[in-house]
PDB file of C-alpha atoms in Angstrom:
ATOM      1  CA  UNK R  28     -32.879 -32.814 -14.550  1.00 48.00           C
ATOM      2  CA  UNK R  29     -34.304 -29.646 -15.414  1.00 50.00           C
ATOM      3  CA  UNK R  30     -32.560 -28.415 -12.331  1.00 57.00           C
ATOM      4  CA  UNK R  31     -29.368 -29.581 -12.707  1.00 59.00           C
ATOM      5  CA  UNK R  32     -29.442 -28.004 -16.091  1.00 64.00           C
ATOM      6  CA  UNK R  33     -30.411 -24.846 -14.910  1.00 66.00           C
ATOM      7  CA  UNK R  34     -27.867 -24.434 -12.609  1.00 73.00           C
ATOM      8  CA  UNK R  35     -24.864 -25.123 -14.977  1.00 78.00           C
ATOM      9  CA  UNK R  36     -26.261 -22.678 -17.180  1.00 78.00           C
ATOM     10  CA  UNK R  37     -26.109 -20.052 -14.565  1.00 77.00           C
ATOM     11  CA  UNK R  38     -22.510 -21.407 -13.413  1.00 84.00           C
ATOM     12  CA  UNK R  39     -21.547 -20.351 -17.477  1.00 84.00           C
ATOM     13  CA  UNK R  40     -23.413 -17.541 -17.005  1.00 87.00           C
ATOM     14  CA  UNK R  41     -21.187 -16.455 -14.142  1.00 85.00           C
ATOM     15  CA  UNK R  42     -17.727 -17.904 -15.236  1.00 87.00           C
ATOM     16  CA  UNK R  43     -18.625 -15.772 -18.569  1.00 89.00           C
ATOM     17  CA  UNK R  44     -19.566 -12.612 -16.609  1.00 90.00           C
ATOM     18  CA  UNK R  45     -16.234 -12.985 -13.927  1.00 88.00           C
ATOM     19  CA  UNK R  46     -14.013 -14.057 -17.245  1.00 90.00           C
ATOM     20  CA  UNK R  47     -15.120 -10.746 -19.044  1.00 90.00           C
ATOM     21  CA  UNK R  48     -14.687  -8.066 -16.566  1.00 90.00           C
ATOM     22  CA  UNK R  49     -11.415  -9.712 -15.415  1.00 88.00           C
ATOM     23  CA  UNK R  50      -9.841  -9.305 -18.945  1.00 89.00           C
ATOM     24  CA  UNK R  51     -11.615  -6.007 -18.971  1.00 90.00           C
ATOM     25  CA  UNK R  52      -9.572  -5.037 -15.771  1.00 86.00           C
ATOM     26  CA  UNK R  53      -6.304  -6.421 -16.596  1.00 88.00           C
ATOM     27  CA  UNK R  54      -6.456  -5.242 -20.123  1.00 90.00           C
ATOM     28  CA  UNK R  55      -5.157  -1.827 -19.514  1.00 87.00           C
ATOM     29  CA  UNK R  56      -2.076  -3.497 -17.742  1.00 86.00           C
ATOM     30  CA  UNK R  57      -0.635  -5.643 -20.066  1.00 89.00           C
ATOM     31  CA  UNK R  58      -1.734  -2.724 -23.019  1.00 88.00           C
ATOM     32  CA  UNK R  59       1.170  -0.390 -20.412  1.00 87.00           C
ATOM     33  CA  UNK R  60       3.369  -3.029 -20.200  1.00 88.00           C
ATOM     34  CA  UNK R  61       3.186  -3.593 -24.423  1.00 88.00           C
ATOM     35  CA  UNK R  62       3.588  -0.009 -24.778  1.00 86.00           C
ATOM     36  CA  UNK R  63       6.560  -0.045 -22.763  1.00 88.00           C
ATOM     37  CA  UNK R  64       8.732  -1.696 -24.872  1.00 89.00           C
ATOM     38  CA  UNK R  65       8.025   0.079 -28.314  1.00 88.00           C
ATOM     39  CA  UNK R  66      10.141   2.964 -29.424  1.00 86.00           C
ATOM     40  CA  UNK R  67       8.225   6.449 -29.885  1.00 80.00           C
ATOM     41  CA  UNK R  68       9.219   6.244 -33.794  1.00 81.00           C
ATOM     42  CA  UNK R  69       7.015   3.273 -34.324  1.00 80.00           C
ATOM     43  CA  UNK R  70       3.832   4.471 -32.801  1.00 79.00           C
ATOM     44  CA  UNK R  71       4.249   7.649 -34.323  1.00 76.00           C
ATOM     45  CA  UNK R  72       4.242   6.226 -37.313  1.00 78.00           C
ATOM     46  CA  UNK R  73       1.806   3.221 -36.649  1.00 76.00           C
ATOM     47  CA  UNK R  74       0.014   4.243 -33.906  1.00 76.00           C
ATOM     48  CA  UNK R  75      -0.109   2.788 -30.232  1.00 75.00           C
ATOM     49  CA  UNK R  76      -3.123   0.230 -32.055  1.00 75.00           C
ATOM     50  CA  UNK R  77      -0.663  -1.487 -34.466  1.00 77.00           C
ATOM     51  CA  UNK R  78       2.145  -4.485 -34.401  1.00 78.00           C
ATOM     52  CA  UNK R  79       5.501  -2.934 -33.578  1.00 77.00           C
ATOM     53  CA  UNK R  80       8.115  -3.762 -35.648  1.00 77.00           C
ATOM     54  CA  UNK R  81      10.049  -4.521 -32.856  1.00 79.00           C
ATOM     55  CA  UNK R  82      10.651  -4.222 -29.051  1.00 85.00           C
ATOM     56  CA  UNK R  83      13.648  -3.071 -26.989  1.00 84.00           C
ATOM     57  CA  UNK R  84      14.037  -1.854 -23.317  1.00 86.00           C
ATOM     58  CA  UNK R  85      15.611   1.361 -24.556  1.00 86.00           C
ATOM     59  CA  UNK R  86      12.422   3.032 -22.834  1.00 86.00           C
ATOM     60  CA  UNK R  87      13.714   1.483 -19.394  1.00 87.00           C
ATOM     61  CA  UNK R  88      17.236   2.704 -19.791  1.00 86.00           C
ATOM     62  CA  UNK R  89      16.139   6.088 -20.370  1.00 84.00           C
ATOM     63  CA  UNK R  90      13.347   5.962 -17.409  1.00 82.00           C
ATOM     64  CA  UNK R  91      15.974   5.093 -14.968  1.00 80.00           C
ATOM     65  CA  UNK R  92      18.565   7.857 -16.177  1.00 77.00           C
ATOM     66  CA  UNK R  93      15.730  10.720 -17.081  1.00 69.00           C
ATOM     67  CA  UNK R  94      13.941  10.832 -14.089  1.00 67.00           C
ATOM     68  CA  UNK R  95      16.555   9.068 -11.584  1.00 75.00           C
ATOM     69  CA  UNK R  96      13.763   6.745 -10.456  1.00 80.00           C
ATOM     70  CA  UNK R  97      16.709   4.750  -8.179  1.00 81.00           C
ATOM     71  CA  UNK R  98      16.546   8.102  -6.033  1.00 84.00           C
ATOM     72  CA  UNK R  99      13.115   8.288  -5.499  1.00 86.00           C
ATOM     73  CA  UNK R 100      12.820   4.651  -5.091  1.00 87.00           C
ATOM     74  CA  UNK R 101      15.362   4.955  -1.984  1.00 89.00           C
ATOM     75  CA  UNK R 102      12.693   7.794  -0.694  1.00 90.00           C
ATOM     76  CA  UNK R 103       9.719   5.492  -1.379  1.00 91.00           C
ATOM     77  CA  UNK R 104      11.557   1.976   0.703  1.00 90.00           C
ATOM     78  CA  UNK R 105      12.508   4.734   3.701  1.00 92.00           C
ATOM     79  CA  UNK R 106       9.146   5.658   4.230  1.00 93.00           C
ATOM     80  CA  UNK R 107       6.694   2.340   3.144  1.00 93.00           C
ATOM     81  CA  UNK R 108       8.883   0.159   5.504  1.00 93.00           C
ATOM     82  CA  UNK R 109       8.907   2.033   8.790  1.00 95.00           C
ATOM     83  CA  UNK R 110       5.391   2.999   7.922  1.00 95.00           C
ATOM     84  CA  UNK R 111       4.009  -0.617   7.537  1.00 94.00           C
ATOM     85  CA  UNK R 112       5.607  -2.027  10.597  1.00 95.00           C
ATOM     86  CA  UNK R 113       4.864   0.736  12.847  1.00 96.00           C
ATOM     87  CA  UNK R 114       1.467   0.492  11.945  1.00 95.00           C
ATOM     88  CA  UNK R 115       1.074  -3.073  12.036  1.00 94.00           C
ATOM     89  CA  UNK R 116       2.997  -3.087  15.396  1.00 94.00           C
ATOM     90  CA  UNK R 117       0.729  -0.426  16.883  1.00 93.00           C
ATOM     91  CA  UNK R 118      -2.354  -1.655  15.802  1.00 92.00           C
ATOM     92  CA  UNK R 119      -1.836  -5.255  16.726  1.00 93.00           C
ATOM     93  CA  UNK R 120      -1.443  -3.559  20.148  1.00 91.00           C
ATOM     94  CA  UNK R 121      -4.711  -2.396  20.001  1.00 88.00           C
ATOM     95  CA  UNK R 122      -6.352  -5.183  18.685  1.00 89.00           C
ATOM     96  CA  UNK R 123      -4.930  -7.015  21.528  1.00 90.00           C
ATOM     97  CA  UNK R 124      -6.061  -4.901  23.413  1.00 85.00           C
ATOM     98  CA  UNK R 125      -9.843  -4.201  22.772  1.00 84.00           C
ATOM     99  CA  UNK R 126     -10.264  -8.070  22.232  1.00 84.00           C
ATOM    100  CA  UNK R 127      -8.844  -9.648  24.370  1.00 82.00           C
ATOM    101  CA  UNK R 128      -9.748  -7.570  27.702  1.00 78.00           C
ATOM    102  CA  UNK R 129     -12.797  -6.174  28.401  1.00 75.00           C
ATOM    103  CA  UNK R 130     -13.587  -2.659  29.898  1.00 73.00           C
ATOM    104  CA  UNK R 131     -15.746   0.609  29.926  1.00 73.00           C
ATOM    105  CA  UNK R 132     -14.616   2.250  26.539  1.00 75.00           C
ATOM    106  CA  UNK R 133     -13.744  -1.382  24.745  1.00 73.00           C
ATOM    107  CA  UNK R 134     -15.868  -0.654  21.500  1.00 74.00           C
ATOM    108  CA  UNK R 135     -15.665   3.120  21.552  1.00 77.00           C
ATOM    109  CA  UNK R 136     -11.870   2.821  21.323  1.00 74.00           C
ATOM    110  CA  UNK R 137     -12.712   0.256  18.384  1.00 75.00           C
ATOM    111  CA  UNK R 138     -14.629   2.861  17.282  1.00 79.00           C
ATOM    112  CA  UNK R 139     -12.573   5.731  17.626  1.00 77.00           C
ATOM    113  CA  UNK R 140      -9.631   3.474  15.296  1.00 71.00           C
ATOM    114  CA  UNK R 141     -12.387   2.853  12.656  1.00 75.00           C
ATOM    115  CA  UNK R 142     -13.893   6.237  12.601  1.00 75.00           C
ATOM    116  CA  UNK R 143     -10.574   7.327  11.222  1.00 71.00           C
ATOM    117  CA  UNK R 144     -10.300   6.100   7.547  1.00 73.00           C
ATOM    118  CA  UNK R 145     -13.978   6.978   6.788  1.00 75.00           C
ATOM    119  CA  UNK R 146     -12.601  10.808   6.717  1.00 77.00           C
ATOM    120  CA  UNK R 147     -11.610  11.873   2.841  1.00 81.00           C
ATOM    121  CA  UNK R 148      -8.168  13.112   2.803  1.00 82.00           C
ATOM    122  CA  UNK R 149      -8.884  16.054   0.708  1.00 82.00           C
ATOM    123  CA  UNK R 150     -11.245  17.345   3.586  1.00 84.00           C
ATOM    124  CA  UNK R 151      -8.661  17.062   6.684  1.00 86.00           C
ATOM    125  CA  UNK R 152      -5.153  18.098   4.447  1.00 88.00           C
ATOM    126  CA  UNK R 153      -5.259  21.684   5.070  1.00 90.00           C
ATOM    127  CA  UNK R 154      -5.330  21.383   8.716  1.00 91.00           C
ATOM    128  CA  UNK R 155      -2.913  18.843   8.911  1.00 92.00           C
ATOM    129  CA  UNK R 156      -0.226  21.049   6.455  1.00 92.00           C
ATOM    130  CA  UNK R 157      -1.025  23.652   8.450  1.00 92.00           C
ATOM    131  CA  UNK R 158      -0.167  21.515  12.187  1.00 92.00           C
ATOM    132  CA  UNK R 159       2.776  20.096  10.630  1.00 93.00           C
ATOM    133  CA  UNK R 160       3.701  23.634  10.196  1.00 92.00           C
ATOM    134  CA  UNK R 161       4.001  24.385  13.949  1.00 91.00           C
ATOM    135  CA  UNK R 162       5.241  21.113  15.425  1.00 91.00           C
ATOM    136  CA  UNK R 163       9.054  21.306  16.350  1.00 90.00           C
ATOM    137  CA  UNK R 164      11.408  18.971  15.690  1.00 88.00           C
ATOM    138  CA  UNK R 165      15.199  18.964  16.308  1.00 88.00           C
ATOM    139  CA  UNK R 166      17.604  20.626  13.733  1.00 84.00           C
ATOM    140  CA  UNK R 167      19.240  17.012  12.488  1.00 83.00           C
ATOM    141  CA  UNK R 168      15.500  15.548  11.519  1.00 81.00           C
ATOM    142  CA  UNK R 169      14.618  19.057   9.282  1.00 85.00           C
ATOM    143  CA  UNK R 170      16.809  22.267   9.462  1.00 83.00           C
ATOM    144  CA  UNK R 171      13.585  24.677   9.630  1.00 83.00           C
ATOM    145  CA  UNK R 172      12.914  23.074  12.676  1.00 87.00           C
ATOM    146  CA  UNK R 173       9.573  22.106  11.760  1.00 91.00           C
ATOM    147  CA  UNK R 174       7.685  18.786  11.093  1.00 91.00           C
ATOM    148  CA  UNK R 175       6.585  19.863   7.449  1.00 93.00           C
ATOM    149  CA  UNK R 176       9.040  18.790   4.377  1.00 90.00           C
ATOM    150  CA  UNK R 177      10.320  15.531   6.696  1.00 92.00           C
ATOM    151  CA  UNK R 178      10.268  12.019   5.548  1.00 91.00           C
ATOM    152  CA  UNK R 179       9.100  11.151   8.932  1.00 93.00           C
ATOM    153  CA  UNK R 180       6.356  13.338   8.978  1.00 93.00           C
ATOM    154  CA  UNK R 181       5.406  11.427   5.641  1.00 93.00           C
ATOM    155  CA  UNK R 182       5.470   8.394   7.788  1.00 95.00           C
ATOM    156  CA  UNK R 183       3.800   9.571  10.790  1.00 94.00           C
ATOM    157  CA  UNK R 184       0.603  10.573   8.872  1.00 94.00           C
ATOM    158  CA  UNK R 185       0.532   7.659   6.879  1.00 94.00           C
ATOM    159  CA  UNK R 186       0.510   5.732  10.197  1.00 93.00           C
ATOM    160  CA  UNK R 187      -1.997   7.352  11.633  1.00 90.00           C
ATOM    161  CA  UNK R 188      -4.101   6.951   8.453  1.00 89.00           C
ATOM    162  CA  UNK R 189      -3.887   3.582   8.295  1.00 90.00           C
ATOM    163  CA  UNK R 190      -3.696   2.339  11.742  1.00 90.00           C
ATOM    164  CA  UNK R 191      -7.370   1.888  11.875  1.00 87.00           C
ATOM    165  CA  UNK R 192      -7.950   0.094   9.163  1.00 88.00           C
ATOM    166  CA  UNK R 193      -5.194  -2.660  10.564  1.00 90.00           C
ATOM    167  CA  UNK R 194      -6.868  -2.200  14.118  1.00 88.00           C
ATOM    168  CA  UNK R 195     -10.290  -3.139  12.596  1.00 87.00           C
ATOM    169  CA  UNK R 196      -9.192  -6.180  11.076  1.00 88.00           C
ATOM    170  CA  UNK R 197      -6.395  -7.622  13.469  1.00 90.00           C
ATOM    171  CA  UNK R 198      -9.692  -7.303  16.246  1.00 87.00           C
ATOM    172  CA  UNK R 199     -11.942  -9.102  14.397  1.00 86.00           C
ATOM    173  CA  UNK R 200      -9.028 -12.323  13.199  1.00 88.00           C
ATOM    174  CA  UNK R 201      -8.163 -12.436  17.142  1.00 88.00           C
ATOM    175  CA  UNK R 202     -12.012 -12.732  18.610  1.00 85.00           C
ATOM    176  CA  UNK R 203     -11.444 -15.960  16.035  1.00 85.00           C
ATOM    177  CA  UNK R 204      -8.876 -17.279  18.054  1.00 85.00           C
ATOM    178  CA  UNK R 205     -10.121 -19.437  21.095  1.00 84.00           C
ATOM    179  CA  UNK R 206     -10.454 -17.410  23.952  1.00 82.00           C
ATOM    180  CA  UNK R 207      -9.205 -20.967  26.164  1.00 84.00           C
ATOM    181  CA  UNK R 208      -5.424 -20.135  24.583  1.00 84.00           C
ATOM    182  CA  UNK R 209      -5.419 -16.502  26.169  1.00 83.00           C
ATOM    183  CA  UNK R 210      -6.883 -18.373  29.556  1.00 80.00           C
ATOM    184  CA  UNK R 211      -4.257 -21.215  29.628  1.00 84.00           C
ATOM    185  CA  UNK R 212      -1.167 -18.525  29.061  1.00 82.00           C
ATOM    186  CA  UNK R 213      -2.997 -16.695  31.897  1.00 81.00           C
ATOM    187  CA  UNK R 214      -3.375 -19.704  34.138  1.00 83.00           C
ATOM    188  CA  UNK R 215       0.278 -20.881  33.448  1.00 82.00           C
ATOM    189  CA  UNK R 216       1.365 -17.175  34.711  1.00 83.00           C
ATOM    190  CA  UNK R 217       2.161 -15.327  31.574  1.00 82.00           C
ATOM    191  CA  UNK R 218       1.987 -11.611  31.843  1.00 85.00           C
ATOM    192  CA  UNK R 219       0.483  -8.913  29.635  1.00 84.00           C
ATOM    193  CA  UNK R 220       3.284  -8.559  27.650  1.00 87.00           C
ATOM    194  CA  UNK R 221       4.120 -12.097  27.464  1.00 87.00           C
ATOM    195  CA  UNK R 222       0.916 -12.813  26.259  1.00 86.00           C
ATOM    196  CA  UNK R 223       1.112 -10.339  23.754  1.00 88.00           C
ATOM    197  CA  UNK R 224       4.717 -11.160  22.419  1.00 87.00           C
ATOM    198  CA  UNK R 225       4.668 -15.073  22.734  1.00 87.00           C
ATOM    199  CA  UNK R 226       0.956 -16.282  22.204  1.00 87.00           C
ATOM    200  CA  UNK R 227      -0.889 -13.575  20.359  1.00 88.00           C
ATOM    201  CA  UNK R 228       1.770 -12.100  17.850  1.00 89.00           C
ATOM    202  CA  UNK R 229       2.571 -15.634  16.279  1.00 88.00           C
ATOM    203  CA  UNK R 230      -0.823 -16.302  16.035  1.00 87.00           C
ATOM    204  CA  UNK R 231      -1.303 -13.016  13.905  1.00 89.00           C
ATOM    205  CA  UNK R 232       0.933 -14.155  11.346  1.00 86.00           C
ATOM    206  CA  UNK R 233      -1.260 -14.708   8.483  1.00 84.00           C
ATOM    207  CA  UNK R 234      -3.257 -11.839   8.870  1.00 87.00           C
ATOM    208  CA  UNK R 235      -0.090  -9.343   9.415  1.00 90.00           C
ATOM    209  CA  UNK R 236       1.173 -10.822   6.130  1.00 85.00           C
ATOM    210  CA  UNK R 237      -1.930  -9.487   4.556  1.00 85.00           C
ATOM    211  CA  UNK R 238      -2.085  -6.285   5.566  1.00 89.00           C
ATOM    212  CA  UNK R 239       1.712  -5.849   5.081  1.00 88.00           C
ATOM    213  CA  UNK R 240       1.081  -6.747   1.066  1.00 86.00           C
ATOM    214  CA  UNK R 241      -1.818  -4.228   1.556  1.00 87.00           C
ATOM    215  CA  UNK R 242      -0.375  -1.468   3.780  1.00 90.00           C
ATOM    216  CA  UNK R 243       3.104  -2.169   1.491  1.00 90.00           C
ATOM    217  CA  UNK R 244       1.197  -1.475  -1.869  1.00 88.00           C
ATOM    218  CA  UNK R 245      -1.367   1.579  -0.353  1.00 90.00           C
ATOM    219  CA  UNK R 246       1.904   3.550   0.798  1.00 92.00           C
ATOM    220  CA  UNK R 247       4.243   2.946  -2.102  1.00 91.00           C
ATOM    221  CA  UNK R 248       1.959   4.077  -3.927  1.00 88.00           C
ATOM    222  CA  UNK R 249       0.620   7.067  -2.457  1.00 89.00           C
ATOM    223  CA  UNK R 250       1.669  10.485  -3.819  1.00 86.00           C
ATOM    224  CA  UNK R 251      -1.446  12.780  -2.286  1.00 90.00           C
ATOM    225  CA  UNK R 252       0.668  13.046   1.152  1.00 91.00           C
ATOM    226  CA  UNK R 253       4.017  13.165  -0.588  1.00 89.00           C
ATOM    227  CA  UNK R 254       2.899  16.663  -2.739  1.00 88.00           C
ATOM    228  CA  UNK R 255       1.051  17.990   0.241  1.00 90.00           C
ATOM    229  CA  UNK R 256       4.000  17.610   3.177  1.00 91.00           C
ATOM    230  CA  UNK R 257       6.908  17.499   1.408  1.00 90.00           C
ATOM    231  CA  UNK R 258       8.079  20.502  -0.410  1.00 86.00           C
ATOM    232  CA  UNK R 259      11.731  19.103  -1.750  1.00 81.00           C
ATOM    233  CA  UNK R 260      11.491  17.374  -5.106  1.00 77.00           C
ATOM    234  CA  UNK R 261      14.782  15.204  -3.771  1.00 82.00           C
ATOM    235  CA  UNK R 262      12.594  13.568  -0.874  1.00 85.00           C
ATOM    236  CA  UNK R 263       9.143  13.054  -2.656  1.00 84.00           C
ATOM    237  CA  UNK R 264       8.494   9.295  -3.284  1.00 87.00           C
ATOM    238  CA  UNK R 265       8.938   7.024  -6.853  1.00 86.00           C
ATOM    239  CA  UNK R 266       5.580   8.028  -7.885  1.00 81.00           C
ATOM    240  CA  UNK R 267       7.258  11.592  -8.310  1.00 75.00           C
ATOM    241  CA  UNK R 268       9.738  10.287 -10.741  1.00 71.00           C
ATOM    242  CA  UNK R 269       6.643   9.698 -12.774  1.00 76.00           C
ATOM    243  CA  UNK R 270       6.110  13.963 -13.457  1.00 73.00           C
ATOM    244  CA  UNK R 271      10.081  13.723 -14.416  1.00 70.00           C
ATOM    245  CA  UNK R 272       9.172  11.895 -17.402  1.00 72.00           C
ATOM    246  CA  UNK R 273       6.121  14.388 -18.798  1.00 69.00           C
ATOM    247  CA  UNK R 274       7.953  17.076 -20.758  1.00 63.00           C
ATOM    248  CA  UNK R 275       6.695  21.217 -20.827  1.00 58.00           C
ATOM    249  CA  UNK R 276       5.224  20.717 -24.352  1.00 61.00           C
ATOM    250  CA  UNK R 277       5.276  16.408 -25.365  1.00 68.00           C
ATOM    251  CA  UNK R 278       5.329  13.402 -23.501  1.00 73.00           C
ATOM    252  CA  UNK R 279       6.240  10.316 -24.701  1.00 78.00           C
ATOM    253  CA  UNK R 280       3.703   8.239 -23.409  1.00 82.00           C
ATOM    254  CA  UNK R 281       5.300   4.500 -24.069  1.00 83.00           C
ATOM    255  CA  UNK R 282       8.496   6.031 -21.666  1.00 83.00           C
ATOM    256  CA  UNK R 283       5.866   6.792 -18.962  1.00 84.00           C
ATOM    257  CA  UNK R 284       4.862   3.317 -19.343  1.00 86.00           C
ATOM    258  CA  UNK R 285       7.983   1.814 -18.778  1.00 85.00           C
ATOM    259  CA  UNK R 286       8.734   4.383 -15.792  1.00 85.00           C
ATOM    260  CA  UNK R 287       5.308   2.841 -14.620  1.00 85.00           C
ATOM    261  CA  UNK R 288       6.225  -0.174 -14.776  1.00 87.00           C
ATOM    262  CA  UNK R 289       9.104   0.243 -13.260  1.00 85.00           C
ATOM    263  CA  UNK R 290       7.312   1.378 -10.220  1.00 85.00           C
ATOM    264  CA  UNK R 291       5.206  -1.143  -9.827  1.00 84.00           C
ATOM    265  CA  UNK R 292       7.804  -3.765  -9.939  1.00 84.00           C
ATOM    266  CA  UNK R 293       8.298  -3.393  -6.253  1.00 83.00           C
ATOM    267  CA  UNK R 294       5.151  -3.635  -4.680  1.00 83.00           C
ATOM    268  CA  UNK R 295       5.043  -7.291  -7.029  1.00 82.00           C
ATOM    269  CA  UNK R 296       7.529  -8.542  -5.429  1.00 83.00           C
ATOM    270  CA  UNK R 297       6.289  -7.877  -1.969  1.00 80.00           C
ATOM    271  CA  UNK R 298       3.305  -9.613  -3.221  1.00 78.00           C
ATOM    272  CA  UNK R 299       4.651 -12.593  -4.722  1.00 80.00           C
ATOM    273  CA  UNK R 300       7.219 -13.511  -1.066  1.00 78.00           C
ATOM    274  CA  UNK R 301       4.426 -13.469   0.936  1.00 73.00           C
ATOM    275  CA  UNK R 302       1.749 -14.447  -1.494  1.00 70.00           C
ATOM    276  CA  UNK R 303       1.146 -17.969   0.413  1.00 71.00           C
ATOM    277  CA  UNK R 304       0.617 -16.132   4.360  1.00 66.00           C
ATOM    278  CA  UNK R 305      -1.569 -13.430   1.980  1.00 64.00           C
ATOM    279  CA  UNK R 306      -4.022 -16.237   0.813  1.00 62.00           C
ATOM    280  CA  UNK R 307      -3.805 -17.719   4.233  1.00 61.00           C
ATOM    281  CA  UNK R 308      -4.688 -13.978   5.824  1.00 58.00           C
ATOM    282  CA  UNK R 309      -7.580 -13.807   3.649  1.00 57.00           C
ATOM    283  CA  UNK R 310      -9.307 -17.327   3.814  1.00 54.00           C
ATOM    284  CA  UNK R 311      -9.078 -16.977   7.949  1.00 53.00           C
ATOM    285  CA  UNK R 312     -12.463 -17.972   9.206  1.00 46.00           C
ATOM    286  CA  UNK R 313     -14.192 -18.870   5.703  1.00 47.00           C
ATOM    287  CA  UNK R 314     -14.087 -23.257   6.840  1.00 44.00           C
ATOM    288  CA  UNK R 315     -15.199 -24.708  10.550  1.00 42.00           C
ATOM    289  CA  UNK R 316     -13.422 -26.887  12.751  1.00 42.00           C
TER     290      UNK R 316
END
């Protein structure tokens, strides 16, 4: 008895703990999205703590024709899309690869892919602007001739940043996949590439799902790369439209809020179309059988 009691008191305990720092996190959220709605005259006369007297979506309007957000939102859907499924392609590849067939430099390939994301941006950015600087490209892709100030430059680095992150975990949901399915394609006189296209790739469903939602929101969202390699305003991504809204001398802090919610709108609805293969991708392996 005494045990049983116990343990419900430590299941309060922890529903308590969880329920507290979950408002505590999505406090600030719904506080932005509040904000958002309330003209500048009534918090600067009641302050951003106080009942509004009432809401509009006059802040919106004036988000999406101050700071042409639609523009950079263009910018921010031609880079996050080829970005996400080159990367996932490619480092499916690889996963297929290193776990599926075995040979001399298996895990220090594995490795290599890893090794990648544990360096800081801010320490490898200067000689990266400075390579992108040199590398050619034809006149049609940028008319300096160069890889720096290019959208696909943008895409290629954030490709190669996240590629081993998606390498990492696409190897580790395939070794969870019977090794007798990769034998019976093999047997039944499948090739590499078949194996690859028609057994393995619809198997990695789920988990591509979830890192598309991830690799979807870590890109949109970025704007480190965007300032460092791209030197046009016109081609920097949405979260560039943000600085549009910040004035020389005031900022209006409940339009940045709706210009920041307006950003995040898209990376939501990513979320909430493949929310079912995202659970799926992340409860892989957690039951037997």
């Amino acid at each position: 008895m005494v045990t049983g009691k116990t343990s419900k008191v430590g299941q309060r305990i922890a529903i308590g703990i969880l329920s507290f720092f979950s408002l505590l996190w999505i406090f600030p959220i719904f506080f932005t999205l509040y904000q958002s709605f309330r003209p500048y005259d009534d918090v600067n006369k009641a302050g951003y703590v106080s009942l509004p007297k009432h809401l509009n979506f006059d802040n919106y309007w004036n988000a999406l024709i101050q700071s042409g957000m639609w523009r950079y939102f263009i910018n921010s859907v031609e880079v996050a899309i080829p970005a996400v499924l080159l990367t996932l392609f490619l480092a499916s590849m690889v996963a297929f690869v290193v776990s599926r067939y075995s040979f001399k430099f298996n895990v220090a390939l594995l490795m290599i892919f890893t090794a990648g994301n544990l360096l800081p941006p801010q320490l490898v950015f200067i000689p990266i602007f400075r390579l992108y600087l040199h590398i050619w490209v034809p006149h049609w892709v940028n008319e300096n001739n160069v890889l720096y100030d290019t959208q696909f430059g943008l895409i290629l680095i954030h490709v190669a940043i996240q590629i081993g992150f998606a390498t990492f975990v696409l190897s580790n949901y395939l070794r969870t996949i019977p090794k007798e399915i990769s034998e019976s394609a093999l047997v039944d006189g499948a090739s590499v590439w078949q194996h690859y296209f028609r057994v393995m790739l619809p198997l990695l469903r789920p988990a591509l799902a979830s890192l598309g939602v991830l690799m979807t929101t870590w890109i949109y969202n970025d704007f480190f790369w965007a300032v460092v390699l791209l030197k046009s305003g016109a081609k920097r991504p949405i979260t560039a439209a943000l600085s549009n809204l910040q004035g020389e001398f005031f900022t209006d802090y409940n339009l940045l809020a709706a210009g920041a919610v307006l950003a995040l709108l898209p990376t939501l609805i990513v979320f909430f179309v493949l929310r079912r293969q995202f659970v799926a991708g992340l409860t892989i392996g957690s039951t037997k059988g």
